[in-house]
XYZ file of C-alpha atoms in Angstrom:
757
model
C -12.382 -92.184 34.236
C -11.589 -88.835 32.608
C -14.298 -86.758 30.988
C -12.142 -86.228 27.861
C -11.827 -89.960 27.362
C -11.284 -90.835 23.708
C -13.651 -93.190 21.806
C -13.035 -96.914 22.047
C -11.570 -98.087 18.815
C -11.479 -101.774 19.525
C -14.598 -103.735 20.548
C -12.400 -106.497 21.964
C -10.832 -104.136 24.482
C -14.267 -102.691 25.296
C -15.575 -106.210 26.095
C -12.546 -107.158 28.172
C -13.055 -104.342 30.696
C -14.552 -105.920 33.896
C -16.525 -102.734 34.603
C -20.075 -102.584 33.135
C -19.963 -100.036 30.282
C -22.564 -98.685 27.873
C -22.059 -96.013 25.194
C -24.982 -94.047 23.702
C -25.555 -90.734 21.863
C -27.610 -87.646 22.638
C -30.604 -89.166 20.832
C -30.709 -92.052 23.334
C -29.472 -94.581 20.797
C -27.223 -97.312 22.319
C -23.941 -97.518 20.383
C -22.366 -100.480 22.270
C -22.514 -102.329 25.591
C -20.011 -104.844 26.988
C -20.660 -108.296 28.439
C -20.029 -107.038 31.989
C -23.160 -104.868 31.679
C -25.305 -107.902 30.708
C -23.925 -109.850 33.678
C -24.607 -106.987 36.098
C -28.174 -106.239 34.908
C -29.183 -109.779 34.067
C -30.259 -108.881 30.548
C -28.552 -107.784 27.332
C -28.756 -104.297 25.788
C -27.860 -104.680 22.097
C -26.524 -101.808 19.933
C -29.280 -99.782 18.292
C -31.621 -100.081 21.295
C -33.203 -96.794 22.365
C -32.900 -95.919 26.048
C -36.574 -94.903 26.079
C -37.384 -98.575 25.425
C -35.168 -99.794 28.294
C -36.346 -100.475 31.864
C -36.643 -97.443 34.218
C -33.638 -98.575 36.236
C -31.501 -98.527 33.082
C -32.800 -95.088 32.133
C -31.979 -93.723 35.577
C -28.474 -95.213 35.587
C -27.776 -93.590 32.159
C -29.385 -90.292 33.165
C -32.082 -90.612 30.511
C -34.806 -90.027 33.086
C -33.647 -86.356 33.143
C -32.618 -85.681 29.515
C -32.467 -81.905 29.983
C -29.769 -82.308 32.617
C -27.981 -84.955 30.581
C -27.908 -82.872 27.412
C -26.321 -79.933 29.276
C -23.392 -82.179 30.273
C -20.167 -81.140 28.575
C -16.799 -82.948 28.130
C -15.224 -80.655 30.714
C -18.006 -81.194 33.311
C -17.858 -83.730 36.190
C -19.881 -86.955 35.671
C -23.490 -87.347 36.594
C -24.164 -89.830 39.455
C -27.157 -92.125 39.907
C -28.000 -95.325 41.789
C -30.845 -97.907 41.883
C -31.651 -101.079 43.892
C -31.603 -104.092 41.574
C -33.392 -107.318 42.824
C -31.413 -110.549 42.764
C -32.250 -114.248 43.128
C -33.733 -115.583 46.402
C -34.996 -112.143 47.474
C -31.593 -110.461 47.663
C -30.908 -106.998 46.180
C -27.892 -105.151 44.846
C -27.149 -101.406 44.771
C -26.054 -100.294 41.286
C -24.182 -96.950 41.109
C -23.393 -95.197 37.823
C -21.303 -92.327 36.464
C -22.043 -90.721 33.070
C -19.478 -88.710 31.054
C -19.897 -86.642 27.864
C -17.214 -87.470 25.320
C -15.303 -84.840 23.366
C -16.014 -84.853 19.605
C -13.583 -83.651 16.937
C -16.475 -83.102 14.522
C -19.054 -80.705 15.992
C -21.650 -81.772 13.426
C -21.799 -85.313 14.932
C -24.212 -86.121 17.845
C -22.719 -85.949 21.332
C -21.783 -89.387 22.764
C -22.005 -90.412 26.404
C -20.262 -93.222 28.353
C -21.911 -94.794 31.417
C -19.934 -96.940 33.890
C -21.923 -99.089 36.421
C -20.606 -100.728 39.620
C -22.383 -102.989 42.046
C -22.261 -102.254 45.848
C -23.598 -104.075 48.872
C -27.055 -102.970 49.944
C -27.645 -101.291 53.301
C -31.094 -101.032 54.943
C -31.164 -97.248 54.606
C -30.329 -97.573 50.891
C -33.388 -99.741 50.323
C -35.577 -97.329 52.270
C -34.236 -94.248 50.453
C -34.881 -95.717 47.058
C -38.100 -97.480 47.864
C -39.920 -95.725 45.045
C -38.071 -97.862 42.491
C -37.232 -101.301 43.829
C -37.256 -103.181 40.585
C -37.692 -102.815 36.856
C -41.161 -104.316 37.097
C -42.830 -102.039 39.629
C -42.289 -98.750 37.679
C -41.915 -99.739 34.090
C -43.110 -96.780 31.943
C -45.077 -97.067 28.824
C -42.695 -96.869 25.853
C -44.706 -94.047 24.259
C -44.225 -91.870 27.347
C -40.442 -92.194 27.073
C -40.525 -91.136 23.448
C -42.780 -88.217 24.343
C -40.384 -87.184 27.092
C -37.509 -87.229 24.620
C -39.380 -85.150 22.075
C -40.428 -82.580 24.657
C -36.860 -82.340 25.924
C -35.595 -81.765 22.386
C -38.184 -79.047 21.804
C -37.309 -77.290 25.070
C -33.605 -77.294 24.268
C -34.111 -75.956 20.759
C -36.380 -73.071 21.718
C -34.733 -69.579 21.843
C -36.478 -68.838 25.160
C -35.238 -69.854 28.592
C -37.848 -72.134 30.284
C -37.898 -73.381 33.881
C -40.331 -75.561 35.818
C -40.633 -74.926 39.579
C -42.467 -76.975 42.164
C -43.058 -75.490 45.612
C -40.361 -72.869 45.004
C -37.762 -75.426 43.907
C -36.346 -75.549 40.377
C -37.155 -79.012 39.065
C -36.149 -78.684 35.432
C -34.897 -76.020 33.040
C -33.307 -75.879 29.639
C -29.735 -74.801 29.065
C -30.727 -71.417 27.627
C -32.437 -70.472 30.927
C -29.191 -71.112 32.795
C -27.074 -69.283 30.195
C -29.367 -66.254 30.375
C -28.789 -66.106 34.153
C -25.059 -66.643 33.710
C -25.071 -70.014 35.535
C -23.114 -73.186 34.891
C -25.219 -75.914 33.227
C -26.913 -78.137 35.859
C -25.825 -75.977 38.793
C -29.307 -74.721 39.734
C -31.503 -77.757 39.035
C -32.987 -79.162 42.233
C -32.284 -76.029 44.286
C -34.709 -73.531 45.729
C -35.431 -70.192 44.132
C -33.470 -68.523 46.911
C -30.306 -69.851 45.220
C -30.715 -67.084 42.633
C -30.408 -64.394 45.268
C -27.054 -62.736 45.373
C -26.464 -63.048 41.613
C -27.729 -59.537 40.975
C -29.511 -57.062 43.313
C -32.200 -56.695 40.687
C -32.911 -60.444 40.881
C -33.511 -60.162 44.634
C -36.100 -57.461 44.086
C -37.550 -59.396 41.164
C -38.101 -62.545 43.301
C -40.090 -60.502 45.827
C -42.208 -58.938 43.078
C -42.817 -62.307 41.410
C -43.841 -64.019 44.667
C -46.278 -61.245 45.560
C -47.794 -61.170 42.082
C -48.182 -64.964 41.914
C -49.968 -65.035 45.298
C -52.389 -62.291 44.335
C -52.839 -62.604 40.567
C -51.446 -66.005 39.626
C -49.058 -64.535 37.014
C -46.282 -61.981 36.559
C -45.059 -60.095 33.474
C -42.053 -57.770 33.380
C -38.894 -56.721 31.543
C -35.570 -56.973 33.329
C -31.973 -56.009 32.567
C -29.242 -58.460 33.576
C -25.494 -58.138 33.359
C -22.954 -60.933 33.138
C -19.335 -60.349 34.162
C -17.325 -59.108 31.174
C -20.387 -58.823 28.907
C -22.787 -56.081 27.909
C -26.104 -55.871 29.738
C -29.019 -57.613 28.050
C -32.772 -57.164 28.370
C -35.178 -60.060 28.984
C -38.955 -60.367 29.064
C -39.970 -62.485 32.091
C -43.302 -64.309 32.227
C -44.192 -66.393 35.322
C -47.533 -68.242 35.492
C -49.142 -70.506 38.067
C -50.267 -73.897 36.740
C -52.571 -76.437 38.329
C -55.258 -75.963 41.013
C -54.777 -74.889 44.583
C -54.563 -71.584 46.422
C -50.843 -71.962 47.047
C -48.327 -71.634 44.178
C -47.353 -75.305 43.932
C -46.259 -75.418 40.252
C -45.085 -72.504 38.119
C -43.548 -72.041 34.673
C -41.028 -69.219 34.146
C -40.138 -68.093 30.601
C -37.236 -65.722 29.800
C -37.133 -64.155 26.317
C -34.133 -62.143 25.078
C -35.529 -58.785 23.905
C -32.200 -56.947 23.720
C -32.451 -56.549 19.955
C -36.040 -55.389 20.216
C -35.139 -52.889 22.942
C -32.228 -51.681 20.806
C -34.502 -51.215 17.826
C -37.024 -49.437 20.018
C -34.284 -47.139 21.320
C -33.160 -46.473 17.782
C -36.702 -45.697 16.715
C -37.076 -43.337 19.662
C -33.768 -41.698 18.759
C -34.902 -41.423 15.143
C -38.123 -39.859 16.318
C -36.199 -37.351 18.403
C -33.845 -36.699 15.488
C -36.816 -36.259 13.182
C -38.284 -33.672 15.545
C -34.869 -31.956 15.781
C -34.543 -32.127 12.009
C -37.968 -30.607 11.561
C -37.075 -27.778 13.951
C -33.712 -27.309 12.238
C -35.319 -27.358 8.798
C -37.851 -24.749 9.839
C -35.058 -22.615 11.277
C -33.180 -22.921 7.978
C -36.299 -22.109 5.970
C -36.873 -19.078 8.203
C -33.407 -17.784 7.270
C -33.787 -17.933 3.477
C -35.073 -15.044 1.377
C -37.569 -17.238 -0.465
C -41.094 -17.336 0.928
C -42.111 -20.916 1.806
C -45.819 -21.705 2.323
C -47.159 -25.203 3.138
C -50.841 -26.110 2.595
C -52.853 -29.146 3.654
C -56.493 -30.008 3.056
C -57.597 -27.276 5.482
C -55.537 -24.435 3.955
C -52.304 -22.738 4.978
C -50.500 -24.906 7.564
C -47.182 -23.083 7.904
C -45.101 -20.308 6.351
C -41.570 -19.111 6.999
C -40.438 -15.654 8.055
C -39.846 -14.483 4.480
C -43.422 -15.378 3.511
C -44.764 -13.598 6.597
C -42.788 -10.455 5.723
C -43.888 -10.799 2.111
C -47.568 -11.043 3.070
C -47.183 -8.459 5.869
C -48.750 -10.623 8.586
C -48.231 -13.275 11.254
C -48.687 -17.019 10.888
C -51.870 -16.922 12.973
C -53.390 -14.498 10.481
C -53.178 -17.060 7.683
C -53.558 -20.493 9.351
C -56.422 -22.437 7.783
C -57.013 -19.814 5.064
C -56.593 -20.582 1.348
C -53.583 -19.130 -0.421
C -55.941 -17.122 -2.627
C -56.395 -14.766 0.314
C -53.260 -12.952 -0.922
C -54.162 -13.174 -4.630
C -55.228 -10.290 -6.844
C -58.857 -10.242 -8.103
C -57.824 -11.907 -11.367
C -60.033 -14.932 -11.947
C -57.219 -16.955 -13.498
C -54.760 -16.268 -10.683
C -52.523 -19.341 -9.936
C -53.545 -19.155 -6.252
C -57.214 -19.314 -7.209
C -57.212 -21.774 -10.128
C -55.238 -24.776 -8.897
C -56.239 -27.342 -11.494
C -52.614 -27.673 -12.506
C -51.919 -29.367 -9.155
C -54.179 -32.301 -10.008
C -51.839 -33.448 -12.772
C -48.708 -33.353 -10.610
C -47.303 -36.557 -9.175
C -45.371 -36.876 -5.930
C -42.325 -34.593 -6.057
C -43.294 -32.818 -9.302
C -43.508 -29.027 -9.441
C -45.229 -26.294 -11.443
C -43.657 -22.888 -12.101
C -45.702 -19.702 -12.393
C -45.417 -15.925 -12.184
C -48.144 -13.729 -10.712
C -48.985 -10.690 -8.594
C -49.577 -10.917 -4.833
C -51.402 -8.524 -2.493
C -50.040 -8.188 1.039
C -52.111 -7.333 4.091
C -50.534 -3.866 3.963
C -51.984 -3.333 0.471
C -48.678 -3.629 -1.382
C -49.034 -5.311 -4.780
C -45.920 -6.977 -6.109
C -44.792 -9.672 -8.538
C -43.535 -13.086 -7.467
C -42.171 -16.107 -9.303
C -42.898 -19.422 -7.655
C -42.905 -23.194 -7.699
C -45.722 -25.378 -6.426
C -44.514 -28.838 -5.306
C -46.924 -31.685 -4.498
C -45.965 -34.336 -1.913
C -47.959 -37.195 -0.398
C -47.665 -38.148 3.260
C -49.244 -40.833 5.399
C -52.644 -42.190 4.325
C -51.907 -40.736 0.869
C -52.637 -37.238 2.153
C -51.567 -34.572 -0.327
C -49.527 -31.543 0.720
C -48.665 -28.547 -1.459
C -45.594 -26.411 -0.801
C -45.167 -23.041 -2.511
C -41.764 -21.364 -2.895
C -42.228 -17.674 -3.731
C -39.577 -15.115 -4.708
C -40.316 -11.392 -4.770
C -39.256 -10.268 -8.266
C -40.626 -6.729 -8.166
C -37.107 -5.340 -8.079
C -36.016 -7.791 -10.722
C -38.849 -6.659 -12.982
C -37.856 -3.047 -12.400
C -34.262 -3.967 -13.158
C -35.359 -5.819 -16.299
C -37.315 -2.778 -17.430
C -34.353 -0.536 -16.735
C -32.073 -3.007 -18.501
C -34.377 -3.107 -21.522
C -34.428 0.674 -21.617
C -30.646 0.817 -21.284
C -30.322 -1.810 -24.000
C -32.505 0.235 -26.327
C -30.494 3.359 -25.547
C -27.248 1.479 -26.142
C -28.601 0.143 -29.416
C -29.447 3.697 -30.542
C -25.984 4.875 -29.543
C -24.399 1.988 -31.437
C -26.430 2.773 -34.544
C -25.481 6.453 -34.357
C -21.830 5.858 -33.496
C -19.249 6.775 -36.167
C -17.465 3.505 -35.442
C -18.152 0.266 -37.313
C -19.368 -2.158 -34.607
C -20.200 -5.749 -35.417
C -20.493 -8.989 -33.505
C -19.187 -12.322 -34.825
C -19.877 -15.910 -33.700
C -16.628 -17.297 -32.261
C -17.322 -20.824 -33.567
C -17.699 -20.137 -37.291
C -16.948 -16.366 -37.516
C -20.379 -15.691 -39.030
C -21.744 -12.164 -38.585
C -24.368 -11.903 -35.809
C -25.033 -8.158 -35.560
C -23.677 -4.929 -37.080
C -24.494 -1.230 -37.205
C -24.824 0.917 -40.323
C -21.229 2.171 -40.182
C -20.052 -1.450 -40.274
C -21.705 -1.780 -43.669
C -19.280 0.856 -44.991
C -16.331 -1.105 -43.583
C -17.615 -4.325 -45.154
C -18.793 -2.543 -48.339
C -21.913 -4.750 -48.447
C -25.635 -4.353 -47.811
C -26.278 -4.759 -44.076
C -29.555 -6.677 -44.541
C -27.840 -9.447 -46.513
C -24.682 -9.532 -44.366
C -26.136 -11.159 -41.211
C -25.102 -14.816 -40.883
C -22.403 -14.597 -43.593
C -18.708 -15.631 -43.184
C -15.802 -13.210 -43.783
C -15.158 -14.571 -47.284
C -18.647 -13.480 -48.359
C -18.540 -10.124 -46.549
C -15.071 -9.018 -47.681
C -14.273 -11.155 -50.711
C -12.095 -14.293 -50.880
C -8.621 -12.774 -50.430
C -9.517 -9.966 -48.043
C -11.827 -12.323 -46.109
C -8.982 -14.827 -45.718
C -6.758 -12.133 -44.194
C -9.453 -10.898 -41.796
C -10.368 -14.453 -40.787
C -6.728 -15.055 -39.801
C -6.741 -11.893 -37.656
C -10.048 -12.873 -36.013
C -8.757 -16.346 -35.245
C -5.539 -14.872 -33.824
C -7.593 -12.748 -31.414
C -9.594 -15.800 -30.323
C -6.462 -17.912 -29.863
C -4.662 -15.243 -27.821
C -7.826 -14.626 -25.711
C -7.227 -10.878 -25.505
C -7.723 -7.780 -27.635
C -5.808 -7.634 -30.917
C -5.230 -4.354 -32.771
C -4.868 -4.074 -36.539
C -4.829 -1.250 -39.085
C -5.961 -1.715 -42.688
C -5.703 0.474 -45.782
C -8.703 -0.167 -48.006
C -9.001 1.154 -51.558
C -11.849 3.629 -51.943
C -13.805 4.396 -55.078
C -13.733 8.165 -54.364
C -10.830 9.046 -52.025
C -8.072 6.691 -53.102
C -7.583 4.747 -49.886
C -9.343 4.581 -46.547
C -7.436 3.675 -43.378
C -9.398 1.670 -40.768
C -8.199 1.189 -37.189
C -9.660 -2.150 -35.994
C -9.804 -3.810 -32.542
C -10.788 -7.477 -32.067
C -12.112 -8.233 -28.563
C -13.077 -11.828 -27.545
C -16.204 -11.954 -25.329
C -16.344 -14.625 -22.611
C -19.732 -16.194 -21.760
C -21.111 -17.507 -18.456
C -19.297 -20.821 -18.925
C -15.888 -19.075 -19.176
C -15.694 -19.956 -22.868
C -15.305 -17.389 -25.647
C -18.536 -17.486 -27.635
C -18.493 -14.139 -29.484
C -15.978 -11.741 -31.007
C -16.575 -7.967 -30.921
C -15.049 -6.012 -33.819
C -14.798 -2.219 -33.584
C -13.411 -0.387 -36.647
C -12.771 3.360 -36.893
C -12.106 5.335 -40.088
C -8.803 7.092 -39.327
C -8.058 8.186 -42.907
C -8.126 11.912 -42.110
C -6.203 11.356 -38.874
C -3.494 9.361 -40.632
C -3.302 11.962 -43.417
C -2.868 14.727 -40.833
C -0.220 12.662 -39.036
C 1.581 12.069 -42.334
C 1.490 15.770 -43.157
C 2.858 16.637 -39.720
C 5.560 14.003 -40.135
C 6.582 15.224 -43.551
C 6.695 18.817 -42.272
C 8.834 17.711 -39.314
C 11.161 15.767 -41.609
C 11.490 18.745 -43.974
C 12.219 21.085 -41.076
C 14.803 18.682 -39.689
C 16.494 18.285 -43.057
C 16.613 22.041 -43.460
C 18.168 22.452 -40.030
C 20.684 19.660 -40.722
C 21.664 21.236 -44.023
C 22.076 24.581 -42.327
C 24.256 23.038 -39.630
C 26.339 21.138 -42.180
C 26.755 24.306 -44.245
C 27.948 26.244 -41.226
C 30.321 23.452 -40.203
C 31.759 23.411 -43.738
C 32.280 27.194 -43.713
C 33.870 27.061 -40.296
C 36.195 24.237 -41.328
C 37.194 26.153 -44.453
C 37.832 29.201 -42.279
C 40.047 27.072 -40.049
C 41.916 25.813 -43.131
C 42.464 29.422 -44.289
C 43.888 30.408 -40.900
C 46.221 27.412 -40.981
C 47.430 28.372 -44.458
C 48.189 31.927 -43.224
C 50.221 30.487 -40.350
C 52.114 28.240 -42.787
C 52.935 31.293 -44.940
C 54.357 33.177 -41.974
C 56.256 30.196 -40.617
C 57.771 28.158 -43.448
C 59.389 25.750 -40.999
C 56.003 24.266 -40.087
C 54.430 24.666 -43.513
C 54.640 20.918 -44.501
C 52.933 19.768 -41.322
C 50.292 22.469 -41.543
C 49.686 21.536 -45.157
C 48.764 18.021 -44.113
C 46.380 19.343 -41.460
C 44.843 21.726 -43.972
C 44.234 18.830 -46.334
C 42.524 16.844 -43.592
C 40.323 19.781 -42.593
C 39.423 20.353 -46.218
C 38.465 16.673 -46.570
C 36.107 16.920 -43.579
C 34.683 20.161 -44.965
C 34.008 18.437 -48.261
C 31.991 15.750 -46.470
C 29.840 18.339 -44.691
C 29.529 20.221 -47.947
C 28.152 17.144 -49.618
C 25.699 16.609 -46.759
C 24.263 20.066 -47.244
C 22.515 19.066 -50.435
C 21.831 15.454 -49.521
C 18.638 14.125 -48.101
C 20.163 10.938 -46.751
C 23.389 8.885 -46.725
C 26.259 10.163 -48.928
C 27.005 8.451 -52.199
C 30.514 6.923 -52.230
C 31.258 8.196 -55.729
C 30.398 11.773 -54.692
C 32.773 11.561 -51.731
C 35.606 10.251 -53.964
C 35.069 13.052 -56.523
C 34.943 15.731 -53.823
C 38.098 14.548 -52.029
C 40.004 14.202 -55.356
C 39.010 17.744 -56.344
C 40.066 19.154 -52.965
C 43.490 17.456 -53.079
C 43.961 18.492 -56.681
C 43.304 22.159 -55.795
C 45.640 21.973 -52.822
C 48.623 20.536 -54.725
C 47.904 21.890 -58.212
C 48.343 18.501 -59.809
C 45.900 16.505 -61.909
C 44.063 13.546 -60.410
C 42.182 11.373 -62.914
C 39.062 9.675 -61.438
C 37.600 6.697 -63.318
C 34.516 4.632 -62.387
C 33.659 1.101 -63.478
C 30.710 -1.224 -62.598
C 26.935 -1.328 -62.862
C 26.330 -0.323 -59.197
C 29.047 2.303 -58.836
C 26.483 5.064 -58.220
C 24.330 2.970 -55.795
C 26.827 2.459 -52.978
C 26.355 4.723 -49.952
C 28.393 5.606 -46.866
C 26.710 5.379 -43.455
C 26.909 8.589 -41.489
C 29.372 7.093 -38.984
C 31.740 5.938 -41.769
C 31.682 8.970 -44.113
C 34.317 11.136 -42.381
C 36.808 8.257 -41.601
C 36.707 7.051 -45.225
C 36.934 10.646 -46.575
C 40.035 11.312 -44.419
C 41.539 7.976 -45.532
C 41.068 8.877 -49.238
C 42.557 12.339 -48.591
C 45.668 10.770 -46.991
C 46.113 8.193 -49.758
C 45.764 10.775 -52.583
C 48.054 13.209 -50.762
C 50.599 10.409 -50.206
C 50.452 9.476 -53.927
C 51.147 13.090 -54.982
C 54.039 13.422 -52.547
C 55.749 10.199 -53.646
C 54.873 10.419 -57.352
C 57.601 12.598 -58.962
C 57.031 14.617 -62.105
C 53.790 15.894 -63.530
C 52.255 12.540 -64.435
C 48.539 12.532 -63.397
C 47.546 10.387 -60.464
C 44.942 7.721 -61.378
C 42.017 6.956 -59.022
C 39.724 4.156 -60.156
C 36.451 3.139 -58.459
C 35.374 -0.439 -59.309
C 31.987 -1.625 -57.998
C 29.743 -4.687 -58.183
C 26.684 -5.778 -56.205
C 28.702 -7.023 -53.178
C 31.721 -4.667 -52.664
C 33.729 -1.657 -53.946
C 37.455 -1.377 -54.661
C 39.243 2.003 -54.892
C 42.676 1.851 -56.684
C 45.160 4.798 -56.503
C 48.049 4.488 -58.995
C 51.106 6.795 -58.938
C 54.660 6.532 -60.364
C 57.303 5.409 -57.884
C 58.932 2.469 -56.130
C 58.426 0.885 -52.750
C 61.344 0.247 -50.433
C 62.803 -3.219 -50.391
C 60.747 -5.462 -48.102
C 57.981 -2.887 -47.626
C 54.819 -4.178 -45.920
C 51.824 -2.076 -45.073
C 51.191 -4.267 -42.014
C 54.483 -3.021 -40.497
C 53.600 0.662 -40.923
C 53.245 2.138 -37.420
C 50.216 4.163 -36.490
C 50.348 7.943 -36.614
C 48.522 11.166 -37.333
C 49.276 11.219 -41.058
C 50.104 9.006 -43.996
C 49.503 5.259 -44.081
C 49.551 5.041 -40.285
C 46.523 7.356 -40.073
C 44.762 5.416 -42.843
C 45.217 2.121 -41.010
C 43.816 3.743 -37.881
C 40.772 5.251 -39.625
C 39.598 2.443 -41.897
C 36.939 0.195 -40.278
C 38.612 -3.163 -39.717
C 35.490 -5.299 -40.103
C 34.580 -3.971 -43.539
C 37.719 -2.413 -45.109
C 41.116 -3.731 -46.221
C 44.220 -1.707 -47.308
C 46.904 -3.140 -49.639
C 50.009 -1.425 -51.194
C 51.879 -3.279 -53.993
C 54.474 -2.541 -56.704
C 53.036 -2.597 -60.218
C 55.956 -2.091 -62.611
C 57.060 1.529 -62.340
C 53.962 2.393 -60.339
C 52.812 1.967 -56.781
C 49.259 0.563 -56.561
C 47.313 1.346 -53.399
C 43.950 -0.474 -53.051
C 41.125 -0.004 -50.555
C 38.440 -2.751 -50.496
C 35.141 -1.693 -48.913
C 32.254 -4.060 -48.056
C 29.079 -3.903 -45.964
C 28.412 -2.774 -43.304
C 31.109 -0.127 -43.866
C 29.185 0.739 -47.029
C 25.667 -0.162 -48.082
C 23.856 -0.578 -51.346
C 21.042 1.914 -51.812
C 17.581 0.197 -52.165
C 15.683 0.621 -55.429
C 13.598 3.768 -55.698
C 10.054 3.178 -54.395
C 7.079 5.130 -53.173
C 7.456 6.193 -49.573
C 5.252 4.060 -47.297
C 2.526 5.709 -45.316
C 3.447 6.281 -41.664
C 2.036 3.737 -39.229
C 1.226 5.312 -35.882
C -0.436 2.360 -34.112
C -0.851 -1.331 -34.718
C 0.016 -2.951 -38.026
C -1.061 -1.363 -41.285
C -2.134 -3.690 -44.068
C -3.142 -2.590 -47.533
C -6.446 -4.153 -48.430
C -7.570 -4.454 -52.023
C -11.066 -3.828 -53.369
C -13.533 -6.679 -53.839
């Protein structure tokens, strides 16, 4: 019958099997028994009966006489075998043999079930003799309470976490499953064998058996810790305890107990490692503390316990010189010295510190200042320890004194400086600090100015302007330069050169704004005087140059006229050239007396006069418009327009027969200027000024000279007259700005006129 036999689902089938069958669970409770079993045993075993209440023969056949072995039986294990001699009628006997299987359970939470099959065999004489100790149910019937006790003890042994084995005369009689698992054995494989069966499992077990045997013979017990390894698993540690029980000089009965102490050993190893790490950490910490520049001193209830290298150098001694001494040994004679009066330590809790500053005397006699912290900690048994961290601040105090002296010197320099220096809060632009010169810039009393905003210091309008400049400097995060012209009650105006410099604090945020203002009134006046002198000198030189150019051009015109007189054949051509030279000379002549761009009306009058003198014929110049005198010619356009007017007037005189005066009219408004030249005559049929080819004289020259982007030439027939018009517009001409006071020269920054409060 297979060990993985499934449960019987039908009682009818179970009863029909001719083989005696009984099914029970791990608690010894009978689940069912068939009729063949009752016929074989001669009595019935109803469901619900406990095996402990059954006859000894029944218990042996079911394996209940050795519950530890039975409970280790698994579904995959071979069946347990047992046999008993059962008496029959008329003195005969029968040999009953049994096999017990453990059944596989789908639900691990349910008790394990066992199936026992019993067969009857003929009895041989040796069978009766071998099993003479139980020949019937009557001669060895146990007390029911003993069976229950055996069951309870077996349950306790199997549930204990320790491995327990009972040995008699060196043979393993019983053991729980955990004992076998600890040794890496199959359940039930060692029961009934001698202790020598354990040899060969592990060399350490062989040595252990020898040690146990010797100790049991001499002392009656053995205690040890062993390490065992199972194939494919990590080694585990066990505590082994073997004790002799019962009387007698020879070890007849012994109990062996194995306890898994792997976790304990692991924890112990971890604690040992932590202890080693703690010692390493302490050494490392002391090495680190020896490398810092702060003096570290530790005190216990006896005095100084340890100090680092910095403290030893500070106190000018070795550790042995200070061990056990109070810290006051390096204190000055002051009675209230922090090393001498330590009442402040009594109020400190664990981890709290107290900061102090005092003088210390080294063993070399050097007296110096230190700043320190005293930290209180509590160790084992609530023992208090005090650790002092000391920093030599002698140099810092010297530096502070030097800094204070430098600060005072700087403050004196600031007060005596001719510059207005004041400091402003970057958040609200309120005045923080200012020197006496700044009071002149603000025009307020310095004692009442501190803490005031710009609107109070400078007045509403001026304060609004300065606030905008301050905010611009803060927003741009770099220095901003401005120049202001402030009305003065005595000197007209004062010019202040001002720099705004944002100051960045330790947190990289701008927290203050430095304002430095310098009175540059005299400097600007000197610069203006130098500028005006330079401009006057330049204008004088330009006028001189223009005058000389005009004279030279007139000299050239005279030479050309002499050539024309000697050579009449070229006189007409030379006359045109002379007119052009005279026109250019007129422009330079006008520039001699001008301080800027030429007025258009002056150029027209000059050119008309020159042409009139050349040809001896009257030219009538008329002007019309409110802005006729305000239009100017840029320097680059003056000569081309002058030559164009010369050609047009000359052309009108040539083609206007008779002695009728030539009319030249200048019409102006606020956007453009039109010059009309009117002379008697007629244009050719189909004449167009756009078809006039370019040349060096006449309309061709005019078309070439007039600026195309700002000038337009038209020639039309107006009755018996020819009307020539020239339209001029910006940028070929420009309208002169209204007369105004010349602005003061700005050399640096931006100059703003500030009004009085």
